[in-house]
Amino acid sequence: MAINYSEKIPNNVDLTDDRTLQRALEHWQPKFLQWWQTMGPSDFAAADIYLRTAVGVDAAGWASYGEVRMPDYRWGIFLADAEPARTIGFGDHIGEPAWQQVPGEYRSPLRRLIVTQGDTEPASVEQQRLLGHSCPSLYDLRNLFQINVEEGRHLWAMVYLLHAYFGRDGREEAEELLERHSGDADKPRILGTFNEPVTDWLSFFMFTYFTDRDGKYQLKSLAESAFDPLARTTRFMLTEEAHHMFVGETGLSRVIKRALEVMTELGTDDPAAVRNAGAIDLPTFQRYLNFWFSSSLDLFGSEVSSNAASSFATGLKGRPDESQYDDHRCVDVAFELAQPGPARGVKIETIPLRNAMNEVLRTSYVRDCELGLKRWNRQFERAGMAQRLVLPSPRFHRTIGVWAGVHCDPNGAIIDQSEFRQREGEWLPTEADRTFVKSLMRQVIAPGKMAGWIAPPERGINSLPIDYEYVRL
Ligand code: BYC
């Protein structure tokens, strides 16, 4: 179904046919706009931004670009087309028709999943709200705002489900999504990473590479859900998510490119010399990478999880691309899990596969993260440099799961707390790193110009030149 933009809330779910739901959402809408004004991008409400807006939910639906002011962006409710006669693809209800309504017995865990997903969307907008003031170019500023408005729409996607399928509880949860705030001491966001500050663009690119990629894996597993409206809305969200990860991957690649140019010009890889020349040295880059990767690993939850087991068994949440597996029930299947053992060793424990679903997702995620590192390391190879970036061990710097609180080095070896404290500054961003990175963050807004710490992108947006005025201030 085409998206109807003539309505107050653009949608492809026939909102006009359900007056009660329409009224409830129209009641939430001003609260969302109020939140956007106070917690969304600071100070750019009057700028015309070259944004992409979905006009349909198929691939061609993304062809619409135009200048929009962010407060006028048409946030709406878009579900991917229904798959006729869709059946449940995994768990105990495999083969039964997918649910169009929420089964009473699964109401509470399903609501919890939708709320947790929904909470991350406004959280990320809050985390990024000040970045516009230090953008490295108009091209980057536009990408930031494109991501922000889409995260706003992802919030709408979850709020629609809460309003349409969870009655009064759902409406209350939708209000609370606007009341918790990233980093708020009293009412923080639900998941750890979404309370971490993202106040510089190196963190922003790491976040969009590593944390948005958790989004990809979580959305893919919700796209398999037996609850069809959730599956359909997350399928459409995934098309938006791809651009966010593109921004992260290319942003980081441009930071590396610039560092390599500086190293070649100076004929040295001395971090102090690279910093003096105004680029980001590779050890600092690696420390930021270690931080955001390890924090994003926590987003998959505990290695051993009864929540994950029951989400799979009941059909609420599958594995990404469930069709790639042969066994969709996973009953009486064992999973070997490495855990901290005695005398700084590792012990292997056998647990039911259903309880290890978070770890299954995390493992696929790590493999996906590695692809970016391979591409970035090719940049070093081509430049004739010996340095390489590495992903730290998934045991490193964890705060959730079996490795939480266990001190490990980036290779995954268990070490003393005192050794960890002593060497932490080699592995994770230090105050001095953050101060240095912040010192580079000066706003560049002349069309086509780039800050000195980042190379230009390879191409502009939608075949426009790089020096196009993507944001008219
Ligand atoms: N921080 O059995 P456990 C995205 C909690 S990103 C704090 O270990 P479970 C995006 C957990 O909530 C994708 N708390 O884990 C990216 C539970 O608390 P309750 C977001 C944590 O339940 C960029 C307790 O620990 N989507 O879209 O199997 C920009 C025990 O839970 C953390 C989703 O996450 C943590 N890191 O799995 C914008 C999908 N980890 O309930 C957007 C929906 C766990 O006992 N959520 N806990 O109070 C889920 O599928 C699951 O809730 C989780 C956790 C995978 C997050």
Coordinates of C-alpha atoms in Angstrom, one line a residue, residues 86-95 221 224-226 311-319 322 328-329 354:
R86 CA 2.7 -16.2 6.4
T87 CA 3.4 -18.9 8.9
I88 CA 5.7 -19.0 12.0
G89 CA 9.2 -20.0 11.1
F90 CA 10.7 -21.3 14.3
G91 CA 10.1 -22.4 17.9
D92 CA 7.3 -24.4 19.4
H93 CA 4.6 -22.8 17.1
I94 CA 6.5 -23.4 13.9
G95 CA 4.1 -23.9 10.9
S221 CA 15.7 -11.3 14.6
E224 CA 11.3 -13.2 12.1
S225 CA 8.7 -12.7 14.9
A226 CA 5.5 -14.7 14.9
S311 CA 11.5 -15.6 23.2
F312 CA 12.7 -18.3 20.8
A313 CA 10.4 -21.0 22.1
T314 CA 7.3 -18.8 22.0
G315 CA 8.2 -17.4 18.5
L316 CA 8.6 -13.8 19.7
K317 CA 12.1 -13.4 18.5
G318 CA 14.1 -15.6 16.1
R319 CA 17.6 -15.7 14.8
E322 CA 16.3 -17.9 10.3
H328 CA 14.2 -24.2 13.5
R329 CA 13.1 -25.8 16.8
R354 CA 17.8 -22.1 23.2

